[in-house]
PDB file of N, CA and C in Angstrom:
ATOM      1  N   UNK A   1       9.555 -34.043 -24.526  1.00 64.00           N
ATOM      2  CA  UNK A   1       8.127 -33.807 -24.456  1.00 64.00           C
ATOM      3  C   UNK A   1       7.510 -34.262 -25.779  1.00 64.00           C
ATOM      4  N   UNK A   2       6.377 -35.003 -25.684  1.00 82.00           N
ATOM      5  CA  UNK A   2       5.318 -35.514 -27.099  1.00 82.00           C
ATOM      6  C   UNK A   2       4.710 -34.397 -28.012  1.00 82.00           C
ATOM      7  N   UNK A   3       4.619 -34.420 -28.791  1.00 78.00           N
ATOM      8  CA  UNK A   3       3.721 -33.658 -29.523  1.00 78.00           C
ATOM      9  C   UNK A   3       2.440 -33.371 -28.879  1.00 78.00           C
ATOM     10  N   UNK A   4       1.584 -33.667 -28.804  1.00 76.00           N
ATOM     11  CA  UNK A   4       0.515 -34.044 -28.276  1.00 76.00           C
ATOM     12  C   UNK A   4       0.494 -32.978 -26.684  1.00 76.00           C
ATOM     13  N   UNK A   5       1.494 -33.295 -25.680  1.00 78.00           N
ATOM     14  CA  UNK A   5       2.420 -32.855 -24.720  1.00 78.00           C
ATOM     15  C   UNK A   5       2.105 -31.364 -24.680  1.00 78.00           C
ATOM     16  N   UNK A   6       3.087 -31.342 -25.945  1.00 70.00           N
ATOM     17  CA  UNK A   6       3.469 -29.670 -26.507  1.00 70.00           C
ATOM     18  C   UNK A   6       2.606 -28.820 -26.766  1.00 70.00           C
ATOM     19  N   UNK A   7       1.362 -29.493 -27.375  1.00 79.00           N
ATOM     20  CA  UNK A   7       0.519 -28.668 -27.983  1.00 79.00           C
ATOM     21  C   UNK A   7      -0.473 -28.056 -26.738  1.00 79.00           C
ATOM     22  N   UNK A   8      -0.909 -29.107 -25.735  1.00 69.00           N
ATOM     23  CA  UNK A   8      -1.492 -28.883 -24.744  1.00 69.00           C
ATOM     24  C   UNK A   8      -0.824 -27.750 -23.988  1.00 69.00           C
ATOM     25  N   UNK A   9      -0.089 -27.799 -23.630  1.00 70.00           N
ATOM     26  CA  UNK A   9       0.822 -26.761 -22.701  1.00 70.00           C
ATOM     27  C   UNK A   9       0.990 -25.635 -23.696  1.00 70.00           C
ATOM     28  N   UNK A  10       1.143 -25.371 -24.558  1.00 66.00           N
ATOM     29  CA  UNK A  10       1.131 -23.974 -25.610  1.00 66.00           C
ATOM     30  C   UNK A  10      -0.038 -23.419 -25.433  1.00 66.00           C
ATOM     31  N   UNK A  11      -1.440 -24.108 -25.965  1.00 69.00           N
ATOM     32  CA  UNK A  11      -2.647 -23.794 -25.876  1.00 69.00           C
ATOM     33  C   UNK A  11      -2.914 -23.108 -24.630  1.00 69.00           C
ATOM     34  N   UNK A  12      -2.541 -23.677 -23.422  1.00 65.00           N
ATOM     35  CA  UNK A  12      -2.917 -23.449 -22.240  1.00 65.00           C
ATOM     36  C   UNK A  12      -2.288 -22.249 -21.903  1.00 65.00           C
ATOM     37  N   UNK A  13      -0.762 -22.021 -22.052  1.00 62.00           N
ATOM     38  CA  UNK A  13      -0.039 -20.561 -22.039  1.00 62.00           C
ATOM     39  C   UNK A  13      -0.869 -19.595 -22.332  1.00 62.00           C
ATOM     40  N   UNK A  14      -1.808 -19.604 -24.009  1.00 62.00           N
ATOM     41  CA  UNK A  14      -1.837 -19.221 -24.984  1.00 62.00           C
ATOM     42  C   UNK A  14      -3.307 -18.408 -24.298  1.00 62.00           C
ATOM     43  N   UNK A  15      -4.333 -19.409 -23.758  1.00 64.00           N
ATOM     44  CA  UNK A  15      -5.109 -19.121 -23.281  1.00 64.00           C
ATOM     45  C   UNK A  15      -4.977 -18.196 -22.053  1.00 64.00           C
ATOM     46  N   UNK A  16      -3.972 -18.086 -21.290  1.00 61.00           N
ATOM     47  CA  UNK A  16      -3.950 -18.144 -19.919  1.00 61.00           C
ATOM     48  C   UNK A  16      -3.503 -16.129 -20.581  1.00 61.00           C
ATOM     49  N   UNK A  17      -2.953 -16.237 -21.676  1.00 58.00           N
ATOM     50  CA  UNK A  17      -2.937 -14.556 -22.408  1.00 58.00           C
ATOM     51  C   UNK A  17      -3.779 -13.944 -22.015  1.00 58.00           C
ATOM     52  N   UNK A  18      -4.732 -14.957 -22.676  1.00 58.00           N
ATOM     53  CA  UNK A  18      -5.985 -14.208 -23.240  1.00 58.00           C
ATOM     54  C   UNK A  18      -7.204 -13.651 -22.326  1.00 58.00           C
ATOM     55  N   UNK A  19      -7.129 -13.908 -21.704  1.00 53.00           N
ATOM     56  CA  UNK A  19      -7.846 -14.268 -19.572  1.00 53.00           C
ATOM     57  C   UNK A  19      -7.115 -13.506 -18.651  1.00 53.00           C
ATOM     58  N   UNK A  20      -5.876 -13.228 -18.721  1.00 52.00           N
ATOM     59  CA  UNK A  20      -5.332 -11.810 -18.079  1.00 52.00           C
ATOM     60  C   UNK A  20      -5.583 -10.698 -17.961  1.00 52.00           C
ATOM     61  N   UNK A  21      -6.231 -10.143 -19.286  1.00 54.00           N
ATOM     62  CA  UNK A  21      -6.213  -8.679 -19.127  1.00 54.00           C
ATOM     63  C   UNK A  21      -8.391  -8.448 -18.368  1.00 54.00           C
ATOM     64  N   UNK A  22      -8.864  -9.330 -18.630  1.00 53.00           N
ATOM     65  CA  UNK A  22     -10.070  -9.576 -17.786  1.00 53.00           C
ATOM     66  C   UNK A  22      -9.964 -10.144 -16.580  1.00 53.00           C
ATOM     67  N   UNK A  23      -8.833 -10.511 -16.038  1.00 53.00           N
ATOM     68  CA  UNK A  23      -8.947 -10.708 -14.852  1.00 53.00           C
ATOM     69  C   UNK A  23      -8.616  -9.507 -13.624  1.00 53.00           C
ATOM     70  N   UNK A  24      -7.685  -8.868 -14.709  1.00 55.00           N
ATOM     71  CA  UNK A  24      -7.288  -7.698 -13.734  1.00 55.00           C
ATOM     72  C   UNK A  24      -7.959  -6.179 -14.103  1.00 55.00           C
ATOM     73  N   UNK A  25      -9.303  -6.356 -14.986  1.00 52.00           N
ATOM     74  CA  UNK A  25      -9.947  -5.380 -14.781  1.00 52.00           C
ATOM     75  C   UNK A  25     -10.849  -5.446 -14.559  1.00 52.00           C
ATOM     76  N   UNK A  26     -11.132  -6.814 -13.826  1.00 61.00           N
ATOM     77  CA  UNK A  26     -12.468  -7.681 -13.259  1.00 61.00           C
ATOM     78  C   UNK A  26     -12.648  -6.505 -11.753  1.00 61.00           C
ATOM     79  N   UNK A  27     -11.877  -6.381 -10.820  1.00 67.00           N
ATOM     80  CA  UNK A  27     -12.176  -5.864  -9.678  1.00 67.00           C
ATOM     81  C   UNK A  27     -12.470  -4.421 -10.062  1.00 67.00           C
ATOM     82  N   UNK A  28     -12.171  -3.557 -10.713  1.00 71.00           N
ATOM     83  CA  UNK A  28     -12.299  -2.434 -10.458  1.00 71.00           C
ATOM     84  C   UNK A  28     -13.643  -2.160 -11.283  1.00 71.00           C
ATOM     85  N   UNK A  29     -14.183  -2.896 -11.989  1.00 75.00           N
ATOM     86  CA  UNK A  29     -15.101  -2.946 -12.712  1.00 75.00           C
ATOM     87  C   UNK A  29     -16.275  -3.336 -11.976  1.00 75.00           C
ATOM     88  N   UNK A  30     -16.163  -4.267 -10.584  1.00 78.00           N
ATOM     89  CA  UNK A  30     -17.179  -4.719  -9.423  1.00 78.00           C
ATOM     90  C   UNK A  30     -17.233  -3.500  -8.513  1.00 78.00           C
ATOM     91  N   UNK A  31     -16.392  -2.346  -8.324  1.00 81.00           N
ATOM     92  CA  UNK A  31     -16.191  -1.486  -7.690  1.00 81.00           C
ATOM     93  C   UNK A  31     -17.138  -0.494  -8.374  1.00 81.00           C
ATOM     94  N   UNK A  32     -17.137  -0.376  -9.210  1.00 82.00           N
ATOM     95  CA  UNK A  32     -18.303   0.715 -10.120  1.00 82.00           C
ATOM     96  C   UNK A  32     -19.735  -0.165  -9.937  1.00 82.00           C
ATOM     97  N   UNK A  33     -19.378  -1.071 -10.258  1.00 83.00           N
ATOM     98  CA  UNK A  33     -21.010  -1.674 -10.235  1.00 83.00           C
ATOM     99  C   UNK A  33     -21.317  -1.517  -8.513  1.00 83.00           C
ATOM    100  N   UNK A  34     -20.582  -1.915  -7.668  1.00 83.00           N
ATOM    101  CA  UNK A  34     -21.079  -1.668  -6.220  1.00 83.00           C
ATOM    102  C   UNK A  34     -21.504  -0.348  -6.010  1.00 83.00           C
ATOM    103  N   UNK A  35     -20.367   0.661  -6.555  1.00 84.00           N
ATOM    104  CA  UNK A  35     -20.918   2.158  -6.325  1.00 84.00           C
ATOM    105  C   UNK A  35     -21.973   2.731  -7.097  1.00 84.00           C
ATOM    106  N   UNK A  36     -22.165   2.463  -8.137  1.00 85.00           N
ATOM    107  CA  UNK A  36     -23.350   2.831  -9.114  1.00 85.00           C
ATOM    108  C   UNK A  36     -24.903   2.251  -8.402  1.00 85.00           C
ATOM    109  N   UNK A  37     -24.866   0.758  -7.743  1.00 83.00           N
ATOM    110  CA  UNK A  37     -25.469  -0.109  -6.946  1.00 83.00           C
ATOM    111  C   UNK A  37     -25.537   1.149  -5.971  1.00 83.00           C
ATOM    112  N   UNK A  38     -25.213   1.368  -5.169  1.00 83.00           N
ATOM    113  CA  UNK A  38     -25.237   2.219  -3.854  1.00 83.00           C
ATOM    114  C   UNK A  38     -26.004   3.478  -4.139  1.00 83.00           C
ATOM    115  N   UNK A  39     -25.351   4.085  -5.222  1.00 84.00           N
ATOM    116  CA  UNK A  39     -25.973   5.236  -5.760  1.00 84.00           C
ATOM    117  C   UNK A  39     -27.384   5.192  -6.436  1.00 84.00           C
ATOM    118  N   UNK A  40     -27.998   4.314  -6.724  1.00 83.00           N
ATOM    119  CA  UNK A  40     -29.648   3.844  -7.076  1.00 83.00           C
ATOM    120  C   UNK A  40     -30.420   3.636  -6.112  1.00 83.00           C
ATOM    121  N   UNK A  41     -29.590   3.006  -5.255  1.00 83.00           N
ATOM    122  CA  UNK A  41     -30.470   2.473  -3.555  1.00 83.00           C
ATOM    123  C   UNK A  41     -31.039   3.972  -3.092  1.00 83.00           C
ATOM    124  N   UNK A  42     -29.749   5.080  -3.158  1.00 83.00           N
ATOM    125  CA  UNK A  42     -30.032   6.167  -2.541  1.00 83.00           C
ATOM    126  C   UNK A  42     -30.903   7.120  -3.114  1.00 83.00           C
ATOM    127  N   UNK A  43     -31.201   7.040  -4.283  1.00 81.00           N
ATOM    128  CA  UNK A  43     -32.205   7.551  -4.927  1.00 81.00           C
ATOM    129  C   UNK A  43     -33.383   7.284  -5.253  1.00 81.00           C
ATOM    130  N   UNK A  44     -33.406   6.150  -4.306  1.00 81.00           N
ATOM    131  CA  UNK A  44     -35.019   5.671  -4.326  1.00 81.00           C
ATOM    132  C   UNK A  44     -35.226   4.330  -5.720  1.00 81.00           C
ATOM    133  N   UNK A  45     -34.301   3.749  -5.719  1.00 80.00           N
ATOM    134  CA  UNK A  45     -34.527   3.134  -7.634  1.00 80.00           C
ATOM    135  C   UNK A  45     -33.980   1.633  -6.935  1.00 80.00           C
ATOM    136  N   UNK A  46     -34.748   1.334  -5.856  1.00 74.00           N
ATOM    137  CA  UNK A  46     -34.329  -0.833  -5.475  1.00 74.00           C
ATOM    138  C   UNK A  46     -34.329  -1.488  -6.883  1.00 74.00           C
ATOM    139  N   UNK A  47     -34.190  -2.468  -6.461  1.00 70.00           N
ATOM    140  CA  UNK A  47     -34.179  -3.304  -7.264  1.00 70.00           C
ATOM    141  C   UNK A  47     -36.024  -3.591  -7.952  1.00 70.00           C
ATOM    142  N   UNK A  48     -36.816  -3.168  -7.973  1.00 69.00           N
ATOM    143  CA  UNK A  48     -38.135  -3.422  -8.289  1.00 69.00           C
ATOM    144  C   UNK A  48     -38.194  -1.709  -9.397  1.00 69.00           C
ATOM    145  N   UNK A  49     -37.636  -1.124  -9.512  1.00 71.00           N
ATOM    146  CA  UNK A  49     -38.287  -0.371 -10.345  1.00 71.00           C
ATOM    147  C   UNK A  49     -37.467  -0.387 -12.016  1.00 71.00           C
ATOM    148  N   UNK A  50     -37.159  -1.291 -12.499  1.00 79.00           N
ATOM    149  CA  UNK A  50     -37.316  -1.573 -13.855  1.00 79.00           C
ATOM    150  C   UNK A  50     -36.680  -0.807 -14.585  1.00 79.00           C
ATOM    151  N   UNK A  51     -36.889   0.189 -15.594  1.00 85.00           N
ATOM    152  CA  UNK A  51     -36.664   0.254 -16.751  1.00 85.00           C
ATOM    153  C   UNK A  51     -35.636   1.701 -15.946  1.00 85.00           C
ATOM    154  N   UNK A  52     -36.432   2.350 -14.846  1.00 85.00           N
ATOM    155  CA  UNK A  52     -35.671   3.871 -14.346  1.00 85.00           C
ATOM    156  C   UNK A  52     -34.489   3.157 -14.370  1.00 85.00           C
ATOM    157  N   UNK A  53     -34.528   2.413 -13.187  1.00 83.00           N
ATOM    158  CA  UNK A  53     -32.964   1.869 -12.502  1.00 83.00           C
ATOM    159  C   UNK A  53     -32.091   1.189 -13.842  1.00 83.00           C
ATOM    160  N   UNK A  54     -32.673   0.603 -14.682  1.00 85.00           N
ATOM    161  CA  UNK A  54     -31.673   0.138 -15.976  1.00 85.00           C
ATOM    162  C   UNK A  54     -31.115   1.305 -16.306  1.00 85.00           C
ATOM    163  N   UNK A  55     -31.722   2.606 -16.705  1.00 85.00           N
ATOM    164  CA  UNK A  55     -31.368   3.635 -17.183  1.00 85.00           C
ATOM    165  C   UNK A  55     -30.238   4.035 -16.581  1.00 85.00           C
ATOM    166  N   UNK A  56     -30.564   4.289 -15.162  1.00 84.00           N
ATOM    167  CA  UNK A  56     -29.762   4.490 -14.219  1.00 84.00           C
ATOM    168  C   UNK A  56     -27.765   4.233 -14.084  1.00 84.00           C
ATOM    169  N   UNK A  57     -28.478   2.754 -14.154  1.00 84.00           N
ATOM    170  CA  UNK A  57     -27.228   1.992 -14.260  1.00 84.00           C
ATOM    171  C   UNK A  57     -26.682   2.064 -15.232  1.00 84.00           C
ATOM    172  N   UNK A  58     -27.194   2.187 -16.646  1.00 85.00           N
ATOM    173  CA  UNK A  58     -26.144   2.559 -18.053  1.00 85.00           C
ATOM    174  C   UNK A  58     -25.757   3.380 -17.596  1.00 85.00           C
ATOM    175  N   UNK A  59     -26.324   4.670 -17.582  1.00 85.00           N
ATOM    176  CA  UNK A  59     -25.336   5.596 -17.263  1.00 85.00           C
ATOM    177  C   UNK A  59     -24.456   6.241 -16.649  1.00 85.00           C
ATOM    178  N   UNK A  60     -24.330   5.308 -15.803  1.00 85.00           N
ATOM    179  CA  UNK A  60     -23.462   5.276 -13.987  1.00 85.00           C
ATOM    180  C   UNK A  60     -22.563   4.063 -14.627  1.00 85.00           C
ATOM    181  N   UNK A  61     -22.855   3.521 -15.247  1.00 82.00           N
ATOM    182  CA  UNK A  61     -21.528   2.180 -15.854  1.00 82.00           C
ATOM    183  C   UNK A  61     -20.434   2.782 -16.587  1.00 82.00           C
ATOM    184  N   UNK A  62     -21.381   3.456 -17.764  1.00 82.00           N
ATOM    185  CA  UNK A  62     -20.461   4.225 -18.756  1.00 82.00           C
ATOM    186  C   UNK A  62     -19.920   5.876 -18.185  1.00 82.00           C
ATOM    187  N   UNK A  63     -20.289   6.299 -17.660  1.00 69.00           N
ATOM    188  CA  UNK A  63     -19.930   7.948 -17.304  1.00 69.00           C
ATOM    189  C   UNK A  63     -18.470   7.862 -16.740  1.00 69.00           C
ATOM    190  N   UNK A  64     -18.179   8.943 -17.144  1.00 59.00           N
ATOM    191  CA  UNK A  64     -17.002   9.438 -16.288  1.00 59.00           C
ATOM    192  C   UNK A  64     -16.915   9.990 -15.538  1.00 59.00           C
ATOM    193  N   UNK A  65     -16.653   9.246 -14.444  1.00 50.00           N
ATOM    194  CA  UNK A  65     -16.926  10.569 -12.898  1.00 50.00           C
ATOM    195  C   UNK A  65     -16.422  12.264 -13.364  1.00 50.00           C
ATOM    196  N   UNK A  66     -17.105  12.713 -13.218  1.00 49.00           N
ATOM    197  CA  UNK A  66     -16.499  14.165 -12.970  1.00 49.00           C
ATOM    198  C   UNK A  66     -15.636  14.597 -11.611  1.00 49.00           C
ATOM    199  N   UNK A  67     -15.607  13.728 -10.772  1.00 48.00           N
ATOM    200  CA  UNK A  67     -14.647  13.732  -9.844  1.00 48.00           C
ATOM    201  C   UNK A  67     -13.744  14.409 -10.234  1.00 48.00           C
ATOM    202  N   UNK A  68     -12.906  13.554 -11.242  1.00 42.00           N
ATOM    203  CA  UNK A  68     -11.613  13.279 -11.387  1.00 42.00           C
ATOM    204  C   UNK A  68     -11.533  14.968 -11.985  1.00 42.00           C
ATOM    205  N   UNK A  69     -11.973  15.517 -12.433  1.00 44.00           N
ATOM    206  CA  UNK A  69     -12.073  16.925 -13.283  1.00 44.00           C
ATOM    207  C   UNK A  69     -12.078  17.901 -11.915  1.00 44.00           C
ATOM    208  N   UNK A  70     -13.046  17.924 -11.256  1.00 46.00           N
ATOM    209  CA  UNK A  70     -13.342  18.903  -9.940  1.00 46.00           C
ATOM    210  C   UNK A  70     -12.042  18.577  -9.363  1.00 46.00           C
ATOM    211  N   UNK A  71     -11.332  17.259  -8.841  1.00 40.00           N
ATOM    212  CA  UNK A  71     -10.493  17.093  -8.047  1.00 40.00           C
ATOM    213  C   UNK A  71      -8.938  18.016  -8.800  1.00 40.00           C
ATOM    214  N   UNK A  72      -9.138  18.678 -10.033  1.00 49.00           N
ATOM    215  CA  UNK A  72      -8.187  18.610 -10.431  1.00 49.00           C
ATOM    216  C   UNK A  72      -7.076  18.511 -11.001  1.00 49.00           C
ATOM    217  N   UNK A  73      -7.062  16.891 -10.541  1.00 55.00           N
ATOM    218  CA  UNK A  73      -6.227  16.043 -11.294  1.00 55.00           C
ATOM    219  C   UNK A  73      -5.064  15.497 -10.697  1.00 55.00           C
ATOM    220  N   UNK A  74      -4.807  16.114  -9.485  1.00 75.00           N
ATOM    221  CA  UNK A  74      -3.837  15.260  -8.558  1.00 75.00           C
ATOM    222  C   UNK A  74      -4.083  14.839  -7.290  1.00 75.00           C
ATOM    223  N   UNK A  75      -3.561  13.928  -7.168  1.00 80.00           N
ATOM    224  CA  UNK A  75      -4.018  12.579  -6.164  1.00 80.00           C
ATOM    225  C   UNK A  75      -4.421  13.207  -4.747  1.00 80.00           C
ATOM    226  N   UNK A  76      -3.508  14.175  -4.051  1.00 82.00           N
ATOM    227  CA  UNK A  76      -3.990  15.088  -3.167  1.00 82.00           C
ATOM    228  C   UNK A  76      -5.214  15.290  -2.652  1.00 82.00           C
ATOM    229  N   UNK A  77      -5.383  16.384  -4.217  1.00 82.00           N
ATOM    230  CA  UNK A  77      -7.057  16.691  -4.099  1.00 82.00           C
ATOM    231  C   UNK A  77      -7.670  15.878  -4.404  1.00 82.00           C
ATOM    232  N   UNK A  78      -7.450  14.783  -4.844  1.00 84.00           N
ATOM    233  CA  UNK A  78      -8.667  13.655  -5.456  1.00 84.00           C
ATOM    234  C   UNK A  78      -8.649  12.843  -4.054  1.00 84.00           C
ATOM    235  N   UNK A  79      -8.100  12.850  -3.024  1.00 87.00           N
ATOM    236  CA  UNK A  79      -7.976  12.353  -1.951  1.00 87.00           C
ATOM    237  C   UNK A  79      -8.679  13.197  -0.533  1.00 87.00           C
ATOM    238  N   UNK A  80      -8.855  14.220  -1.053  1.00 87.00           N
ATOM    239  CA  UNK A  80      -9.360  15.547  -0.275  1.00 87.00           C
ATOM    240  C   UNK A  80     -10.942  15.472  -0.535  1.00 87.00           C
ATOM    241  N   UNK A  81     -11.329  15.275  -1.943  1.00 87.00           N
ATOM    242  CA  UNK A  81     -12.573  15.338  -2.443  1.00 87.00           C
ATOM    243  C   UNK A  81     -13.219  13.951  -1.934  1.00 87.00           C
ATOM    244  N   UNK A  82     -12.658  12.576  -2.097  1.00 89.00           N
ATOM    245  CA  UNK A  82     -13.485  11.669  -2.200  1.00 89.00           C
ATOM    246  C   UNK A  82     -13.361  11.396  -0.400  1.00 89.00           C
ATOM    247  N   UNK A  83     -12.499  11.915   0.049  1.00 90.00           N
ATOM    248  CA  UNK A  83     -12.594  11.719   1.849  1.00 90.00           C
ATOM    249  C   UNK A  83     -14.081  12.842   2.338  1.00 90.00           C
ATOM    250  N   UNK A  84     -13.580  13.962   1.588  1.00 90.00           N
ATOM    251  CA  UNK A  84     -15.173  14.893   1.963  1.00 90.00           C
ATOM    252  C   UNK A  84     -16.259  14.062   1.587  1.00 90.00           C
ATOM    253  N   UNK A  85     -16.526  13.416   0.083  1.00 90.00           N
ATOM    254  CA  UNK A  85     -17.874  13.019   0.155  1.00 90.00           C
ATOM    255  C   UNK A  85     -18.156  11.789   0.301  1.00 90.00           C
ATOM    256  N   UNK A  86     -17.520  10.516   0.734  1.00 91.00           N
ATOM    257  CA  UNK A  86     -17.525   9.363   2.068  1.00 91.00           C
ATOM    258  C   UNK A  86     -17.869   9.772   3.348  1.00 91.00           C
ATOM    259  N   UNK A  87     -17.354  11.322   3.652  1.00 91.00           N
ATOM    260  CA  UNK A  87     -17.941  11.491   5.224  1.00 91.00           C
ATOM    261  C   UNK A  87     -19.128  12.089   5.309  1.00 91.00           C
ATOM    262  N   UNK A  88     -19.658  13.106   4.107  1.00 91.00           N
ATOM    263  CA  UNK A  88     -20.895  13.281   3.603  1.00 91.00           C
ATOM    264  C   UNK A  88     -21.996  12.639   3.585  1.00 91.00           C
ATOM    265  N   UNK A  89     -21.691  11.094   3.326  1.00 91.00           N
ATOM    266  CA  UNK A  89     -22.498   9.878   2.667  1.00 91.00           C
ATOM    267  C   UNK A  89     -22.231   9.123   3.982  1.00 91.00           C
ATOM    268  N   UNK A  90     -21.390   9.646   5.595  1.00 92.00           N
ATOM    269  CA  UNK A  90     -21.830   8.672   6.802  1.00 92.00           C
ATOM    270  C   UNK A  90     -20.780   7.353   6.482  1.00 92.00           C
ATOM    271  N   UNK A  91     -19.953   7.034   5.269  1.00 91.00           N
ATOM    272  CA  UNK A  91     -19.517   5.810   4.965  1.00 91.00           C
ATOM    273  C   UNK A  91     -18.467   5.459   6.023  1.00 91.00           C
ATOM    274  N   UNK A  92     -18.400   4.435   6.547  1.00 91.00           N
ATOM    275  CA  UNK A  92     -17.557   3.595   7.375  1.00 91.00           C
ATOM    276  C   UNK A  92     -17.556   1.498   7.066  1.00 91.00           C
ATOM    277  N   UNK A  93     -15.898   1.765   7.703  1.00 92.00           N
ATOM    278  CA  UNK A  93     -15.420   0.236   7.436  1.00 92.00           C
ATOM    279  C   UNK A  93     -15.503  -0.031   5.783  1.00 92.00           C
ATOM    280  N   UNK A  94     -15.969  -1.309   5.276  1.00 92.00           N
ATOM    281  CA  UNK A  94     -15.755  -1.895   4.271  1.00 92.00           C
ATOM    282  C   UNK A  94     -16.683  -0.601   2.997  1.00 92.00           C
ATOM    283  N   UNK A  95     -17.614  -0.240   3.290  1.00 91.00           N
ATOM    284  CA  UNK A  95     -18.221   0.413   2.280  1.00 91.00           C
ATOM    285  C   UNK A  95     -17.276   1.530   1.700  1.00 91.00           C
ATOM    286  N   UNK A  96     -16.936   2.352   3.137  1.00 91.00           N
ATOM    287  CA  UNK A  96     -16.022   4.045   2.900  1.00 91.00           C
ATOM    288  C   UNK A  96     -14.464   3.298   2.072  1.00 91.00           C
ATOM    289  N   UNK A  97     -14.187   1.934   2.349  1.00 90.00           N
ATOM    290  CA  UNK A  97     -12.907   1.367   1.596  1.00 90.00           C
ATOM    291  C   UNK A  97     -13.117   1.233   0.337  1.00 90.00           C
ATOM    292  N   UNK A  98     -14.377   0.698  -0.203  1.00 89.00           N
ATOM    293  CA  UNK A  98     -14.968   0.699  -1.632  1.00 89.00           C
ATOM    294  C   UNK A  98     -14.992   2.065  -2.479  1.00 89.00           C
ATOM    295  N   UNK A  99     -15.339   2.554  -1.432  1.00 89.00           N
ATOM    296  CA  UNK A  99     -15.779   4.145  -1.919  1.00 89.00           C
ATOM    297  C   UNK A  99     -14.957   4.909  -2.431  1.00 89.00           C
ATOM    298  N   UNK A 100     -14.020   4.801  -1.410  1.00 88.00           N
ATOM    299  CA  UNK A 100     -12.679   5.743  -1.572  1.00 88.00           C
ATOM    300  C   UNK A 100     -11.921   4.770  -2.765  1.00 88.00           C
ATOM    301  N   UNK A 101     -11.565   3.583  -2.986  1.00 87.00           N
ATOM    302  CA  UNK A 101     -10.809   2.658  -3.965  1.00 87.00           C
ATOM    303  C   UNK A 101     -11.492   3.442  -5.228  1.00 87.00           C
ATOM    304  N   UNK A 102     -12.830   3.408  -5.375  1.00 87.00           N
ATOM    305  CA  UNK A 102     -13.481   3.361  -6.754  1.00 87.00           C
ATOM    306  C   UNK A 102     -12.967   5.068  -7.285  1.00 87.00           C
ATOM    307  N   UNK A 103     -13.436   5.848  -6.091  1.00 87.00           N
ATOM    308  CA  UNK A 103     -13.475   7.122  -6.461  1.00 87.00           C
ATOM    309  C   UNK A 103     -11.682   7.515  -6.653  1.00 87.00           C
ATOM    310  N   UNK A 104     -10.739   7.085  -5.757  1.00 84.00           N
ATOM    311  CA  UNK A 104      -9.545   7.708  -6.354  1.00 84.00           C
ATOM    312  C   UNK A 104      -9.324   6.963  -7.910  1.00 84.00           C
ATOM    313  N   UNK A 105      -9.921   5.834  -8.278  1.00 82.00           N
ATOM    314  CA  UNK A 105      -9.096   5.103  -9.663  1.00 82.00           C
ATOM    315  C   UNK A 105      -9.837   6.003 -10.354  1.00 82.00           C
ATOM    316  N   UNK A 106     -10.867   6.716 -10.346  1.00 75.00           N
ATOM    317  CA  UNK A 106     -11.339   7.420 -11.177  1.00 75.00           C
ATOM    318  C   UNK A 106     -10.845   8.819 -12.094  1.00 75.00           C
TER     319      UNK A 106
END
């Protein structure tokens, strides 16, 4: 292999590091934004009201569900809790799958 060769293919390894750990906390991170998204719709805050719904969304980005505290702490009940409030919230098919994903990683 060339120099030239070598260096390309290192770089590229090198990069391909660095792009891993954002790739695999890319989805669960679209999962909060969908549910935080869901949770503004339902409170009256569309997309037209500005500065509330920004608010909104910081603090639904950064918070820590309290789920995970009420549930407990084992998968059981955290499976007990987020099935009660998906059927609460009417959720079915692809949404109640979001729902339930986001709320047990929590």
């Amino acid at each position: 292999m060339t120099k030239p060769t070598y260096i390309v293919v290192v770089s590229l390894f090198v990069s391909g590091l660095c792009v891993t750990p954002f790739a695999i906390a890319g989805p669960a991170q679209q999962n909060k934004m969908a549910t935080c998204n869901a949770q503004a719709n339902e409170k009256g805050l569309g997309e037209g009201k500005g500065d509330e719904r920004k608010a909104f969304m910081k603090e639904c980005m950064s918070a820590k569900q309290a789920k995970a505290v009420k549930a407990g702490g084992t998968q059981q009940n955290k499976m007990k809790t987020c099935n009660k409030e998906a059927g609460e919230k009417g959720l079915k098919g692809d949404e109640r799958k979001t729902f339930m994903s986001t709320c047990l990683s929590n």
